[in-house]
Amino acid sequence: MTQDLRIGVVGLGLRGALADHAHRPGAGSVVTAVADTDAGVREAVPGRFAGAVAVADHRRLLDDDTVDAIIVATPDDTHEAIACDVLRAGKPVYVEKPLGITVEQCDTILRTAHETGSRLYVGHNMRHMGVVRLMRDIIARGDIGEPKTVWVRHFVSYGGDYYFKDWHADRSRTTGLLLQKAAHDIDVVHWLAGGYTTRVNALGDLMVHGDLPRRAPDTPRPDGWLRDFEWPPTARRDLHHIVDVEDVSVMNMRLDNGVIAAYQQCHFSPDYFRNYTVIGTEGRLENFGDRPGDEVRVWNTGPSAYRADADAVHRVPEATGSHGGADSSIMAEFCRFAREGGATDTSPVAARMSVAAGVMATRSLRENGAAYDVPPLDPYLTAYFEKGQPAGG
């Protein structure tokens, strides 16, 4: 390695931690440029990334010879246009999840990557979280036999603060939280179960946040909006002026390998964590907490009545940093991929399939639970990305 990979960042907002993990001067990568439409964000760039330039328009980064690769961490509805601009400019691109907010957007990004030969990476950082990797290792060892069903419960205690006070609450920007928020978990279900969703149905509603006080359009979010959290949920105020996404959703999935899965999401629970249960032909696993030091328990003897003492208890490895160390790990993988190409733990195909499942589930819940097939990806794109995006297609 002769010099640091020089990274441009488009969007330095809620996922700004990615840029911090990418900025490792002398250790492999450095942030040299930032594009953000917020003048206040641009003013702070020199103090955050020494020597970096700040511009308002991401297109200024495309022909900048001091930028080797680009991170796109803008709102979801902008991913398609910006990612395709970067790919056409011939630079490797990291696109924060979800890849897009429609199936068509995702397919356009994948086709553009194939046509240009530029490297595409999607930021599904949960594939680098210790709890997910631990569960995958347990399954791969055969400790619970062949996975047959996966259940996910997602408790989002800060949902009204994180997702209903800004653009996330507007379905025109996200499609819905069953896509935006669940894209992570759908991808994890696919990874653990070894298949992709082919058919879905779902139910959901806007139960709590629909009638709470909202801000007027073009009004800034209140100071401390991500530090001062209101409780109970009905006491929340200063919500985004548009709130038309569901705060409760329940989704059922059939995968192409026969696995049946279920996902549940609530944005007004008192606690915040994900609970996974995977049941196989010879046992089941379940996580108790999802952070470093928490546990994944395995039951693979029986039958028996309820027993809290599992047959095996595995501790989630210690790690530091945002998302249990996942952000630093995924950024290291992206930098290696941008330089060298090759296989990665994340997958553009998997990213597309999680969005596709979320899109069709959102359609289902808004049509009284009707079941829908998930549109497949063109086989030539699946083959291209499964081969590691080889030069020449």
Tab-separated table of C-alpha atoms in Angstrom:
chain	number	residue	atom	x	y	z
A	1	MET	CA	0.000	0.000	0.000
A	2	THR	CA	1.670	3.169	-1.191
A	3	GLN	CA	-0.916	5.688	-0.041
A	4	ASP	CA	-4.258	5.997	1.700
A	5	LEU	CA	-7.421	5.386	-0.300
A	6	ARG	CA	-8.848	8.878	-0.803
A	7	ILE	CA	-12.558	8.936	-0.038
A	8	GLY	CA	-15.268	11.428	-0.880
A	9	VAL	CA	-18.415	11.460	1.240
A	10	VAL	CA	-21.822	12.513	-0.068
A	11	GLY	CA	-24.080	13.289	2.868
A	12	LEU	CA	-22.627	13.839	6.340
A	13	GLY	CA	-25.806	13.521	8.378
A	14	LEU	CA	-27.121	10.751	10.629
A	15	ARG	CA	-24.691	8.213	9.185
A	16	GLY	CA	-21.713	10.511	9.525
A	17	ALA	CA	-20.006	7.888	11.681
A	18	LEU	CA	-19.177	6.053	8.459
A	19	ALA	CA	-16.994	8.951	7.383
A	20	ASP	CA	-15.282	8.978	10.769
A	21	HIS	CA	-14.443	5.286	10.397
A	22	ALA	CA	-13.194	5.922	6.857
A	23	HIS	CA	-10.855	8.676	8.018
A	24	ARG	CA	-7.722	6.843	9.116
A	25	PRO	CA	-4.842	8.947	7.813
A	26	GLY	CA	-1.750	6.829	7.385
A	27	ALA	CA	-3.684	3.642	8.145
A	28	GLY	CA	-5.262	2.974	4.770
A	29	SER	CA	-7.940	5.550	4.038
A	30	VAL	CA	-8.595	9.257	4.391
A	31	VAL	CA	-11.576	11.522	3.765
A	32	THR	CA	-10.466	14.174	1.280
A	33	ALA	CA	-13.805	15.686	0.224
A	34	VAL	CA	-17.368	16.042	1.456
A	35	ALA	CA	-20.484	17.045	-0.470
A	36	ASP	CA	-23.464	18.172	1.592
A	37	THR	CA	-26.331	20.550	0.881
A	38	ASP	CA	-26.244	21.889	4.468
A	39	ALA	CA	-23.977	24.937	4.747
A	40	GLY	CA	-23.479	24.333	8.473
A	41	VAL	CA	-22.212	20.806	7.794
A	42	ARG	CA	-19.803	22.103	5.154
A	43	GLU	CA	-18.408	24.726	7.504
A	44	ALA	CA	-17.504	22.026	10.044
A	45	VAL	CA	-15.691	19.762	7.558
A	46	PRO	CA	-12.146	21.226	7.877
A	47	GLY	CA	-12.207	20.777	11.643
A	48	ARG	CA	-13.443	17.214	11.352
A	49	PHE	CA	-11.276	16.001	8.455
A	50	ALA	CA	-8.050	17.947	8.200
A	51	GLY	CA	-7.350	19.016	4.650
A	52	ALA	CA	-10.731	17.932	3.266
A	53	VAL	CA	-12.685	20.198	0.939
A	54	ALA	CA	-16.427	20.752	1.259
A	55	VAL	CA	-18.825	21.383	-1.614
A	56	ALA	CA	-22.599	21.568	-2.012
A	57	ASP	CA	-22.955	19.476	-5.194
A	58	HIS	CA	-21.881	15.828	-5.270
A	59	ARG	CA	-21.051	16.136	-8.969
A	60	ARG	CA	-18.017	18.188	-7.998
A	61	LEU	CA	-16.502	14.966	-6.631
A	62	LEU	CA	-17.006	12.886	-9.768
A	63	ASP	CA	-14.103	14.224	-11.825
A	64	ASP	CA	-11.930	15.092	-8.823
A	65	ASP	CA	-8.631	13.226	-9.200
A	66	THR	CA	-8.043	13.460	-5.450
A	67	VAL	CA	-11.058	11.211	-4.787
A	68	ASP	CA	-10.585	7.469	-5.375
A	69	ALA	CA	-13.908	6.176	-4.001
A	70	ILE	CA	-17.176	7.635	-2.751
A	71	ILE	CA	-19.543	6.930	0.151
A	72	VAL	CA	-23.212	7.787	-0.463
A	73	ALA	CA	-25.022	8.354	2.844
A	74	THR	CA	-27.835	10.640	1.732
A	75	PRO	CA	-31.613	10.127	2.228
A	76	ASP	CA	-32.914	6.920	0.701
A	77	ASP	CA	-34.806	8.464	-2.202
A	78	THR	CA	-31.607	10.057	-3.557
A	79	HIS	CA	-29.489	6.887	-3.683
A	80	GLU	CA	-30.314	5.891	-7.254
A	81	ALA	CA	-29.341	9.153	-8.939
A	82	ILE	CA	-26.184	9.744	-6.917
A	83	ALA	CA	-24.950	6.144	-7.024
A	84	CYS	CA	-25.424	5.949	-10.781
A	85	ASP	CA	-23.549	9.244	-11.221
A	86	VAL	CA	-20.623	7.808	-9.255
A	87	LEU	CA	-20.656	4.504	-11.132
A	88	ARG	CA	-20.690	6.285	-14.490
A	89	ALA	CA	-17.733	8.356	-13.324
A	90	GLY	CA	-15.805	5.110	-12.837
A	91	LYS	CA	-15.338	5.338	-9.085
A	92	PRO	CA	-16.101	2.569	-6.550
A	93	VAL	CA	-19.171	3.491	-4.512
A	94	TYR	CA	-20.471	2.582	-1.068
A	95	VAL	CA	-24.256	3.038	-0.938
A	96	GLU	CA	-25.812	3.104	2.503
A	97	LYS	CA	-28.730	0.738	2.966
A	98	PRO	CA	-31.411	0.506	1.735
A	99	LEU	CA	-30.066	0.457	-1.798
A	100	GLY	CA	-33.220	2.234	-3.008
A	101	ILE	CA	-36.866	2.711	-2.122
A	102	THR	CA	-38.285	0.806	-5.123
A	103	VAL	CA	-37.338	-2.379	-6.926
A	104	GLU	CA	-36.826	-0.366	-10.108
A	105	GLN	CA	-34.332	1.955	-8.420
A	106	CYS	CA	-32.292	-0.975	-7.153
A	107	ASP	CA	-32.282	-2.692	-10.536
A	108	THR	CA	-31.163	0.516	-12.237
A	109	ILE	CA	-28.199	0.796	-9.862
A	110	LEU	CA	-27.230	-2.846	-10.408
A	111	ARG	CA	-27.523	-2.535	-14.192
A	112	THR	CA	-25.414	0.625	-14.151
A	113	ALA	CA	-22.710	-1.131	-12.136
A	114	HIS	CA	-22.715	-3.990	-14.646
A	115	GLU	CA	-22.656	-1.699	-17.677
A	116	THR	CA	-19.852	0.520	-16.366
A	117	GLY	CA	-17.814	-2.153	-14.597
A	118	SER	CA	-17.478	0.202	-11.606
A	119	ARG	CA	-17.447	-1.441	-8.186
A	120	LEU	CA	-20.688	-1.329	-6.190
A	121	TYR	CA	-20.837	-1.974	-2.452
A	122	VAL	CA	-23.963	-1.717	-0.269
A	123	GLY	CA	-23.735	-0.818	3.409
A	124	HIS	CA	-25.604	-3.618	5.144
A	125	ASN	CA	-23.455	-3.255	8.230
A	126	MET	CA	-25.434	-5.773	10.283
A	127	ARG	CA	-23.592	-8.521	8.406
A	128	HIS	CA	-20.583	-7.315	10.400
A	129	MET	CA	-22.355	-7.177	13.783
A	130	GLY	CA	-21.062	-9.689	16.295
A	131	VAL	CA	-24.480	-11.099	17.175
A	132	VAL	CA	-25.339	-11.789	13.531
A	133	ARG	CA	-21.977	-13.360	12.730
A	134	LEU	CA	-22.189	-15.500	15.868
A	135	MET	CA	-25.624	-16.802	14.901
A	136	ARG	CA	-24.436	-17.500	11.368
A	137	ASP	CA	-21.431	-19.443	12.700
A	138	ILE	CA	-23.662	-21.530	14.984
A	139	ILE	CA	-25.953	-22.371	12.064
A	140	ALA	CA	-23.041	-23.127	9.727
A	141	ARG	CA	-21.601	-25.603	12.272
A	142	GLY	CA	-24.877	-27.504	12.221
A	143	ASP	CA	-25.657	-26.947	15.902
A	144	ILE	CA	-29.404	-26.639	15.179
A	145	GLY	CA	-29.522	-28.729	12.010
A	146	GLU	CA	-31.013	-27.292	8.822
A	147	PRO	CA	-32.808	-23.939	9.368
A	148	LYS	CA	-36.529	-24.181	8.681
A	149	THR	CA	-38.070	-21.059	10.227
A	150	VAL	CA	-36.817	-17.646	11.385
A	151	TRP	CA	-38.683	-15.181	13.606
A	152	VAL	CA	-37.570	-11.597	14.230
A	153	ARG	CA	-39.028	-9.158	16.747
A	154	HIS	CA	-37.736	-5.597	16.437
A	155	PHE	CA	-38.413	-3.330	19.404
A	156	VAL	CA	-37.710	0.321	18.479
A	157	SER	CA	-38.042	2.424	21.612
A	158	TYR	CA	-36.592	5.535	19.981
A	159	GLY	CA	-38.643	5.075	16.826
A	160	GLY	CA	-40.751	8.161	17.379
A	161	ASP	CA	-37.608	10.234	17.771
A	162	TYR	CA	-35.340	8.757	15.102
A	163	TYR	CA	-37.946	8.052	12.433
A	164	PHE	CA	-40.931	10.331	12.934
A	165	LYS	CA	-39.194	13.689	13.367
A	166	ASP	CA	-37.543	13.877	9.949
A	167	TRP	CA	-37.894	12.642	6.350
A	168	HIS	CA	-38.174	8.993	7.423
A	169	ALA	CA	-41.842	9.647	8.303
A	170	ASP	CA	-42.679	10.563	4.690
A	171	ARG	CA	-43.455	7.525	2.516
A	172	SER	CA	-42.456	9.444	-0.619
A	173	ARG	CA	-38.893	9.456	0.774
A	174	THR	CA	-38.796	5.892	2.127
A	175	THR	CA	-41.770	3.850	0.798
A	176	GLY	CA	-42.257	2.875	4.453
A	177	LEU	CA	-40.447	1.727	7.567
A	178	LEU	CA	-41.180	-1.892	6.696
A	179	LEU	CA	-38.620	-1.255	3.956
A	180	GLN	CA	-36.414	1.465	5.450
A	181	LYS	CA	-35.981	0.019	8.913
A	182	ALA	CA	-36.568	-3.654	8.132
A	183	ALA	CA	-34.140	-3.830	5.180
A	184	HIS	CA	-31.437	-4.780	7.692
A	185	ASP	CA	-33.431	-7.597	9.252
A	186	ILE	CA	-34.785	-8.973	5.994
A	187	ASP	CA	-31.182	-9.186	4.799
A	188	VAL	CA	-30.155	-10.944	8.019
A	189	VAL	CA	-33.038	-13.422	7.648
A	190	HIS	CA	-31.868	-14.174	4.111
A	191	TRP	CA	-28.246	-14.579	5.247
A	192	LEU	CA	-29.048	-16.864	8.164
A	193	ALA	CA	-31.589	-18.945	6.242
A	194	GLY	CA	-29.575	-19.199	3.028
A	195	GLY	CA	-32.326	-18.039	0.665
A	196	TYR	CA	-34.293	-15.083	-0.678
A	197	THR	CA	-37.937	-14.189	-0.133
A	198	THR	CA	-40.267	-15.105	-2.992
A	199	ARG	CA	-43.695	-14.360	-1.471
A	200	VAL	CA	-44.898	-12.033	1.282
A	201	ASN	CA	-47.919	-10.737	3.074
A	202	ALA	CA	-48.113	-8.142	5.828
A	203	LEU	CA	-50.333	-6.092	8.129
A	204	GLY	CA	-49.561	-2.742	9.715
A	205	ASP	CA	-50.922	0.561	10.936
A	206	LEU	CA	-50.024	4.034	12.167
A	207	MET	CA	-51.242	3.465	15.712
A	208	VAL	CA	-49.565	6.081	17.930
A	209	HIS	CA	-47.679	8.709	15.944
A	210	GLY	CA	-50.438	9.670	13.523
A	211	ASP	CA	-52.173	12.157	15.821
A	212	LEU	CA	-49.212	13.645	17.716
A	213	PRO	CA	-48.180	17.322	17.326
A	214	ARG	CA	-46.173	18.087	14.178
A	215	ARG	CA	-43.884	20.910	13.134
A	216	ALA	CA	-44.841	23.265	10.371
A	217	PRO	CA	-43.217	22.638	6.966
A	218	ASP	CA	-39.637	23.945	6.629
A	219	THR	CA	-39.299	24.148	10.405
A	220	PRO	CA	-35.969	22.824	11.757
A	221	ARG	CA	-35.906	19.845	14.068
A	222	PRO	CA	-35.790	20.848	17.748
A	223	ASP	CA	-32.430	21.204	19.452
A	224	GLY	CA	-31.402	17.969	21.150
A	225	TRP	CA	-33.823	15.883	19.102
A	226	LEU	CA	-31.453	12.904	19.228
A	227	ARG	CA	-30.475	13.429	22.871
A	228	ASP	CA	-33.695	14.286	24.678
A	229	PHE	CA	-36.253	11.518	24.334
A	230	GLU	CA	-39.884	11.844	25.396
A	231	TRP	CA	-41.758	9.162	27.315
A	232	PRO	CA	-44.394	7.821	27.116
A	233	PRO	CA	-44.629	7.754	23.321
A	234	THR	CA	-47.909	9.683	23.393
A	235	ALA	CA	-45.979	12.647	24.879
A	236	ARG	CA	-43.903	13.064	21.725
A	237	ARG	CA	-44.163	16.330	19.823
A	238	ASP	CA	-42.417	18.240	17.039
A	239	LEU	CA	-42.915	15.397	14.576
A	240	HIS	CA	-42.219	15.855	10.869
A	241	HIS	CA	-44.972	17.744	9.074
A	242	ILE	CA	-45.682	14.618	6.994
A	243	VAL	CA	-46.310	11.394	8.902
A	244	ASP	CA	-47.757	8.673	6.673
A	245	VAL	CA	-45.668	5.580	7.422
A	246	GLU	CA	-46.744	2.789	9.752
A	247	ASP	CA	-45.357	2.523	13.303
A	248	VAL	CA	-46.385	-1.148	13.665
A	249	SER	CA	-45.889	-3.836	11.024
A	250	VAL	CA	-45.975	-7.622	10.847
A	251	MET	CA	-44.568	-9.429	7.803
A	252	ASN	CA	-44.594	-13.089	6.727
A	253	MET	CA	-42.123	-14.485	4.182
A	254	ARG	CA	-41.660	-17.661	2.184
A	255	LEU	CA	-38.087	-18.126	0.925
A	256	ASP	CA	-36.958	-19.854	-2.236
A	257	ASN	CA	-35.530	-22.749	-0.197
A	258	GLY	CA	-38.801	-23.365	1.627
A	259	VAL	CA	-37.910	-21.535	4.855
A	260	ILE	CA	-40.818	-19.657	6.459
A	261	ALA	CA	-39.927	-16.406	8.234
A	262	ALA	CA	-41.706	-13.663	10.147
A	263	TYR	CA	-40.719	-10.100	11.039
A	264	GLN	CA	-42.403	-7.769	13.543
A	265	GLN	CA	-41.603	-4.094	14.131
A	266	CYS	CA	-42.908	-1.619	16.738
A	267	HIS	CA	-41.838	2.020	17.110
A	268	PHE	CA	-43.277	2.702	20.553
A	269	SER	CA	-41.820	-0.101	22.679
A	270	PRO	CA	-39.977	0.788	25.923
A	271	ASP	CA	-36.755	-0.983	24.888
A	272	TYR	CA	-34.618	-1.063	21.752
A	273	PHE	CA	-33.169	-4.317	20.427
A	274	ARG	CA	-33.635	-7.094	17.907
A	275	ASN	CA	-34.600	-10.595	18.960
A	276	TYR	CA	-33.937	-13.443	16.509
A	277	THR	CA	-35.134	-17.025	16.782
A	278	VAL	CA	-33.954	-19.631	14.280
A	279	ILE	CA	-35.422	-23.134	14.493
A	280	GLY	CA	-33.796	-25.973	12.596
A	281	THR	CA	-34.286	-29.681	12.243
A	282	GLU	CA	-32.173	-30.365	15.360
A	283	GLY	CA	-32.684	-27.377	17.662
A	284	ARG	CA	-33.143	-23.643	17.941
A	285	LEU	CA	-31.136	-20.553	18.799
A	286	GLU	CA	-32.215	-17.220	20.224
A	287	ASN	CA	-30.323	-14.065	21.096
A	288	PHE	CA	-30.821	-12.246	24.386
A	289	GLY	CA	-29.653	-8.741	23.598
A	290	ASP	CA	-27.800	-7.813	20.418
A	291	ARG	CA	-24.725	-5.969	21.678
A	292	PRO	CA	-21.198	-7.079	22.586
A	293	GLY	CA	-21.303	-9.196	25.743
A	294	ASP	CA	-24.908	-10.308	25.223
A	295	GLU	CA	-25.852	-13.953	24.679
A	296	VAL	CA	-27.003	-16.326	21.975
A	297	ARG	CA	-28.477	-19.452	23.535
A	298	VAL	CA	-28.940	-22.820	21.838
A	299	TRP	CA	-31.367	-25.610	22.728
A	300	ASN	CA	-30.663	-28.832	20.823
A	301	THR	CA	-31.740	-31.603	23.199
A	302	GLY	CA	-35.274	-32.507	24.147
A	303	PRO	CA	-38.144	-32.681	23.970
A	304	SER	CA	-38.888	-30.918	27.241
A	305	ALA	CA	-41.001	-28.295	28.914
A	306	TYR	CA	-39.724	-24.713	29.078
A	307	ARG	CA	-36.220	-24.407	30.462
A	308	ALA	CA	-34.155	-21.266	30.736
A	309	ASP	CA	-30.898	-23.223	31.018
A	310	ALA	CA	-29.901	-23.653	27.383
A	311	ASP	CA	-27.749	-26.517	26.157
A	312	ALA	CA	-25.115	-24.009	25.055
A	313	VAL	CA	-24.604	-20.305	25.720
A	314	HIS	CA	-22.431	-18.219	23.393
A	315	ARG	CA	-21.369	-14.681	24.245
A	316	VAL	CA	-21.364	-11.979	21.569
A	317	PRO	CA	-17.696	-10.952	21.113
A	318	GLU	CA	-16.501	-7.724	22.656
A	319	ALA	CA	-16.162	-4.817	20.244
A	320	THR	CA	-16.044	-1.041	20.342
A	321	GLY	CA	-17.483	1.633	18.125
A	322	SER	CA	-20.847	2.318	16.527
A	323	HIS	CA	-23.211	-0.595	15.860
A	324	GLY	CA	-21.116	-2.907	18.011
A	325	GLY	CA	-17.993	-2.403	15.916
A	326	ALA	CA	-19.816	-3.141	12.655
A	327	ASP	CA	-19.252	0.299	11.127
A	328	SER	CA	-15.481	0.078	11.389
A	329	SER	CA	-15.492	-3.489	10.042
A	330	ILE	CA	-17.700	-2.719	7.066
A	331	MET	CA	-15.662	0.346	6.175
A	332	ALA	CA	-12.479	-1.725	6.246
A	333	GLU	CA	-14.117	-4.244	3.907
A	334	PHE	CA	-15.266	-1.491	1.545
A	335	CYS	CA	-11.802	0.061	1.374
A	336	ARG	CA	-10.278	-3.320	0.565
A	337	PHE	CA	-12.962	-3.953	-2.060
A	338	ALA	CA	-12.500	-0.516	-3.610
A	339	ARG	CA	-8.789	-1.197	-4.005
A	340	GLU	CA	-8.773	-4.862	-4.952
A	341	GLY	CA	-12.287	-6.064	-5.782
A	342	GLY	CA	-13.172	-9.649	-4.902
A	343	ALA	CA	-15.690	-11.297	-2.617
A	344	THR	CA	-17.355	-9.419	0.259
A	345	ASP	CA	-19.662	-10.401	3.102
A	346	THR	CA	-22.197	-7.852	1.888
A	347	SER	CA	-23.977	-8.410	-1.421
A	348	PRO	CA	-25.616	-6.031	-3.924
A	349	VAL	CA	-27.956	-8.865	-4.924
A	350	ALA	CA	-28.950	-9.460	-1.305
A	351	ALA	CA	-29.428	-5.712	-0.822
A	352	ARG	CA	-31.777	-5.631	-3.805
A	353	MET	CA	-33.692	-8.663	-2.579
A	354	SER	CA	-34.230	-7.160	0.889
A	355	VAL	CA	-35.658	-4.011	-0.699
A	356	ALA	CA	-37.842	-6.051	-3.049
A	357	ALA	CA	-39.294	-8.023	-0.144
A	358	GLY	CA	-39.872	-4.827	1.846
A	359	VAL	CA	-41.548	-3.087	-1.079
A	360	MET	CA	-43.986	-5.932	-1.683
A	361	ALA	CA	-44.691	-6.317	2.031
A	362	THR	CA	-45.464	-2.605	2.274
A	363	ARG	CA	-47.852	-2.953	-0.662
A	364	SER	CA	-49.468	-5.887	1.112
A	365	LEU	CA	-50.046	-4.112	4.424
A	366	ARG	CA	-51.619	-1.176	2.585
A	367	GLU	CA	-53.915	-3.588	0.709
A	368	ASN	CA	-55.304	-5.423	3.732
A	369	GLY	CA	-52.718	-8.201	3.826
A	370	ALA	CA	-52.932	-9.489	0.264
A	371	ALA	CA	-50.086	-11.852	-0.620
A	372	TYR	CA	-47.629	-10.849	-3.348
A	373	ASP	CA	-44.759	-12.485	-5.189
A	374	VAL	CA	-41.383	-10.768	-4.983
A	375	PRO	CA	-40.102	-9.850	-8.462
A	376	PRO	CA	-36.933	-11.802	-9.301
A	377	LEU	CA	-33.688	-10.175	-10.384
A	378	ASP	CA	-32.485	-10.621	-13.952
A	379	PRO	CA	-30.292	-13.768	-13.947
A	380	TYR	CA	-27.402	-12.067	-15.730
A	381	LEU	CA	-27.153	-9.505	-12.920
A	382	THR	CA	-27.315	-12.206	-10.269
A	383	ALA	CA	-24.488	-14.067	-11.980
A	384	TYR	CA	-22.371	-10.939	-12.410
A	385	PHE	CA	-22.490	-9.967	-8.746
A	386	GLU	CA	-22.153	-13.516	-7.456
A	387	LYS	CA	-18.886	-13.741	-9.424
A	388	GLY	CA	-17.600	-10.663	-7.580
A	389	GLN	CA	-18.218	-8.066	-10.290
A	390	PRO	CA	-15.487	-9.296	-12.655
A	391	ALA	CA	-13.864	-6.919	-15.131
A	392	GLY	CA	-15.527	-7.186	-18.509
A	393	GLY	CA	-18.804	-8.508	-17.047
